[in-house]
Amino acid sequence: MGGSTAKPPVRELVRMSGLTNAFLLVAVFGLIALVLRHVERH
């Protein structure tokens, strides 16, 4: 039990979380930009 090779790749998890966070930020900013454009049209 408890082998060092059994540890989950923490670096990979950090990369995945960082990518997901960046993607969420981009999506949120994109939605805000779309909403602002829609409001400005009116």
PDB file of N, CA and C in Angstrom:
ATOM      1  N   MET A   1       0.877  -1.223   0.000  1.00  0.00           N
ATOM      2  CA  MET A   1       0.000   0.000   0.000  1.00  0.00           C
ATOM      3  C   MET A   1       0.903   1.259   0.000  1.00  0.00           C
ATOM      4  N   GLY A   2       0.598   2.382   0.054  1.00  0.00           N
ATOM      5  CA  GLY A   2       1.478   3.546   0.230  1.00  0.00           C
ATOM      6  C   GLY A   2       2.725   3.570  -0.611  1.00  0.00           C
ATOM      7  N   GLY A   3       2.659   3.318  -1.952  1.00  0.00           N
ATOM      8  CA  GLY A   3       3.871   3.461  -2.771  1.00  0.00           C
ATOM      9  C   GLY A   3       3.951   4.878  -3.323  1.00  0.00           C
ATOM     10  N   SER A   4       5.176   5.387  -3.493  1.00  0.00           N
ATOM     11  CA  SER A   4       5.326   6.761  -3.987  1.00  0.00           C
ATOM     12  C   SER A   4       4.759   6.881  -5.404  1.00  0.00           C
ATOM     13  N   THR A   5       4.745   5.785  -6.156  1.00  0.00           N
ATOM     14  CA  THR A   5       4.241   5.848  -7.535  1.00  0.00           C
ATOM     15  C   THR A   5       2.714   5.905  -7.545  1.00  0.00           C
ATOM     16  N   ALA A   6       2.077   5.634  -6.411  1.00  0.00           N
ATOM     17  CA  ALA A   6       0.603   5.638  -6.361  1.00  0.00           C
ATOM     18  C   ALA A   6       0.066   7.051  -6.156  1.00  0.00           C
ATOM     19  N   LYS A   7       0.966   8.017  -5.912  1.00  0.00           N
ATOM     20  CA  LYS A   7       0.484   9.394  -5.696  1.00  0.00           C
ATOM     21  C   LYS A   7      -0.115   9.961  -6.982  1.00  0.00           C
ATOM     22  N   PRO A   8      -1.199  10.667  -6.883  1.00  0.00           N
ATOM     23  CA  PRO A   8      -1.788  11.284  -8.077  1.00  0.00           C
ATOM     24  C   PRO A   8      -0.902  12.425  -8.573  1.00  0.00           C
ATOM     25  N   PRO A   9      -0.816  12.644  -9.876  1.00  0.00           N
ATOM     26  CA  PRO A   9       0.016  13.728 -10.423  1.00  0.00           C
ATOM     27  C   PRO A   9      -0.519  15.094  -9.996  1.00  0.00           C
ATOM     28  N   VAL A  10       0.060  15.626  -8.931  1.00  0.00           N
ATOM     29  CA  VAL A  10      -0.430  16.920  -8.424  1.00  0.00           C
ATOM     30  C   VAL A  10      -0.208  18.016  -9.470  1.00  0.00           C
ATOM     31  N   ARG A  11       0.952  17.970 -10.128  1.00  0.00           N
ATOM     32  CA  ARG A  11       1.227  19.016 -11.126  1.00  0.00           C
ATOM     33  C   ARG A  11       0.171  18.995 -12.217  1.00  0.00           C
ATOM     34  N   GLU A  12      -0.209  17.805 -12.659  1.00  0.00           N
ATOM     35  CA  GLU A  12      -1.226  17.723 -13.724  1.00  0.00           C
ATOM     36  C   GLU A  12      -2.555  18.270 -13.217  1.00  0.00           C
ATOM     37  N   LEU A  13      -2.901  17.955 -11.957  1.00  0.00           N
ATOM     38  CA  LEU A  13      -4.163  18.458 -11.399  1.00  0.00           C
ATOM     39  C   LEU A  13      -4.128  19.986 -11.354  1.00  0.00           C
ATOM     40  N   VAL A  14      -2.981  20.543 -10.953  1.00  0.00           N
ATOM     41  CA  VAL A  14      -2.863  22.007 -10.893  1.00  0.00           C
ATOM     42  C   VAL A  14      -3.019  22.589 -12.290  1.00  0.00           C
ATOM     43  N   ARG A  15      -2.405  21.929 -13.277  1.00  0.00           N
ATOM     44  CA  ARG A  15      -2.525  22.440 -14.654  1.00  0.00           C
ATOM     45  C   ARG A  15      -3.988  22.413 -15.086  1.00  0.00           C
ATOM     46  N   MET A  16      -4.674  21.316 -14.819  1.00  0.00           N
ATOM     47  CA  MET A  16      -6.084  21.202 -15.210  1.00  0.00           C
ATOM     48  C   MET A  16      -6.916  22.286 -14.530  1.00  0.00           C
ATOM     49  N   SER A  17      -6.709  22.467 -13.218  1.00  0.00           N
ATOM     50  CA  SER A  17      -7.487  23.478 -12.496  1.00  0.00           C
ATOM     51  C   SER A  17      -7.171  24.865 -13.049  1.00  0.00           C
ATOM     52  N   GLY A  18      -5.906  25.121 -13.368  1.00  0.00           N
ATOM     53  CA  GLY A  18      -5.530  26.428 -13.920  1.00  0.00           C
ATOM     54  C   GLY A  18      -6.194  26.649 -15.269  1.00  0.00           C
ATOM     55  N   LEU A  19      -6.202  25.601 -16.105  1.00  0.00           N
ATOM     56  CA  LEU A  19      -6.825  25.733 -17.428  1.00  0.00           C
ATOM     57  C   LEU A  19      -8.323  25.966 -17.272  1.00  0.00           C
ATOM     58  N   THR A  20      -8.956  25.228 -16.374  1.00  0.00           N
ATOM     59  CA  THR A  20     -10.405  25.398 -16.189  1.00  0.00           C
ATOM     60  C   THR A  20     -10.698  26.801 -15.661  1.00  0.00           C
ATOM     61  N   ASN A  21      -9.861  27.281 -14.735  1.00  0.00           N
ATOM     62  CA  ASN A  21     -10.093  28.633 -14.195  1.00  0.00           C
ATOM     63  C   ASN A  21      -9.953  29.667 -15.313  1.00  0.00           C
ATOM     64  N   ALA A  22      -8.917  29.526 -16.134  1.00  0.00           N
ATOM     65  CA  ALA A  22      -8.718  30.474 -17.237  1.00  0.00           C
ATOM     66  C   ALA A  22      -9.899  30.413 -18.191  1.00  0.00           C
ATOM     67  N   PHE A  23     -10.354  29.184 -18.506  1.00  0.00           N
ATOM     68  CA  PHE A  23     -11.484  29.032 -19.430  1.00  0.00           C
ATOM     69  C   PHE A  23     -12.728  29.699 -18.848  1.00  0.00           C
ATOM     70  N   LEU A  24     -12.958  29.516 -17.547  1.00  0.00           N
ATOM     71  CA  LEU A  24     -14.140  30.125 -16.914  1.00  0.00           C
ATOM     72  C   LEU A  24     -14.029  31.646 -16.971  1.00  0.00           C
ATOM     73  N   LEU A  25     -12.838  32.180 -16.713  1.00  0.00           N
ATOM     74  CA  LEU A  25     -12.662  33.633 -16.755  1.00  0.00           C
ATOM     75  C   LEU A  25     -12.954  34.149 -18.153  1.00  0.00           C
ATOM     76  N   VAL A  26     -12.418  33.470 -19.169  1.00  0.00           N
ATOM     77  CA  VAL A  26     -12.652  33.905 -20.553  1.00  0.00           C
ATOM     78  C   VAL A  26     -14.140  33.843 -20.878  1.00  0.00           C
ATOM     79  N   ALA A  27     -14.799  32.771 -20.438  1.00  0.00           N
ATOM     80  CA  ALA A  27     -16.236  32.630 -20.717  1.00  0.00           C
ATOM     81  C   ALA A  27     -17.016  33.754 -20.032  1.00  0.00           C
ATOM     82  N   VAL A  28     -16.679  34.051 -18.793  1.00  0.00           N
ATOM     83  CA  VAL A  28     -17.396  35.109 -18.050  1.00  0.00           C
ATOM     84  C   VAL A  28     -17.189  36.460 -18.731  1.00  0.00           C
ATOM     85  N   PHE A  29     -15.931  36.759 -19.095  1.00  0.00           N
ATOM     86  CA  PHE A  29     -15.666  38.045 -19.750  1.00  0.00           C
ATOM     87  C   PHE A  29     -16.392  38.114 -21.087  1.00  0.00           C
ATOM     88  N   GLY A  30     -16.430  36.989 -21.811  1.00  0.00           N
ATOM     89  CA  GLY A  30     -17.130  36.973 -23.100  1.00  0.00           C
ATOM     90  C   GLY A  30     -18.615  37.256 -22.910  1.00  0.00           C
ATOM     91  N   LEU A  31     -19.215  36.627 -21.901  1.00  0.00           N
ATOM     92  CA  LEU A  31     -20.649  36.856 -21.649  1.00  0.00           C
ATOM     93  C   LEU A  31     -20.888  38.310 -21.269  1.00  0.00           C
ATOM     94  N   ILE A  32     -20.013  38.856 -20.430  1.00  0.00           N
ATOM     95  CA  ILE A  32     -20.182  40.262 -20.017  1.00  0.00           C
ATOM     96  C   ILE A  32     -20.082  41.170 -21.236  1.00  0.00           C
ATOM     97  N   ALA A  33     -19.121  40.899 -22.117  1.00  0.00           N
ATOM     98  CA  ALA A  33     -18.951  41.720 -23.324  1.00  0.00           C
ATOM     99  C   ALA A  33     -20.210  41.635 -24.180  1.00  0.00           C
ATOM    100  N   LEU A  34     -20.747  40.425 -24.350  1.00  0.00           N
ATOM    101  CA  LEU A  34     -21.961  40.261 -25.165  1.00  0.00           C
ATOM    102  C   LEU A  34     -23.122  41.033 -24.539  1.00  0.00           C
ATOM    103  N   VAL A  35     -23.252  40.947 -23.218  1.00  0.00           N
ATOM    104  CA  VAL A  35     -24.355  41.650 -22.537  1.00  0.00           C
ATOM    105  C   VAL A  35     -24.193  43.152 -22.702  1.00  0.00           C
ATOM    106  N   LEU A  36     -22.962  43.644 -22.533  1.00  0.00           N
ATOM    107  CA  LEU A  36     -22.733  45.093 -22.678  1.00  0.00           C
ATOM    108  C   LEU A  36     -23.080  45.540 -24.094  1.00  0.00           C
ATOM    109  N   ARG A  37     -22.666  44.766 -25.088  1.00  0.00           N
ATOM    110  CA  ARG A  37     -22.980  45.135 -26.476  1.00  0.00           C
ATOM    111  C   ARG A  37     -24.486  45.148 -26.686  1.00  0.00           C
ATOM    112  N   HIS A  38     -25.165  44.136 -26.161  1.00  0.00           N
ATOM    113  CA  HIS A  38     -26.626  44.056 -26.322  1.00  0.00           C
ATOM    114  C   HIS A  38     -27.289  45.267 -25.657  1.00  0.00           C
ATOM    115  N   VAL A  39     -26.812  45.635 -24.473  1.00  0.00           N
ATOM    116  CA  VAL A  39     -27.402  46.779 -23.755  1.00  0.00           C
ATOM    117  C   VAL A  39     -27.107  48.069 -24.510  1.00  0.00           C
ATOM    118  N   GLU A  40     -25.886  48.197 -25.047  1.00  0.00           N
ATOM    119  CA  GLU A  40     -25.543  49.429 -25.766  1.00  0.00           C
ATOM    120  C   GLU A  40     -26.415  49.584 -27.012  1.00  0.00           C
ATOM    121  N   ARG A  41     -26.754  48.462 -27.664  1.00  0.00           N
ATOM    122  CA  ARG A  41     -27.608  48.556 -28.858  1.00  0.00           C
ATOM    123  C   ARG A  41     -28.950  49.164 -28.485  1.00  0.00           C
ATOM    124  N   HIS A  42     -29.482  48.786 -27.326  1.00  0.00           N
ATOM    125  CA  HIS A  42     -30.761  49.356 -26.891  1.00  0.00           C
ATOM    126  C   HIS A  42     -30.507  50.751 -26.319  1.00  0.00           C
TER     127      HIS A  42
END
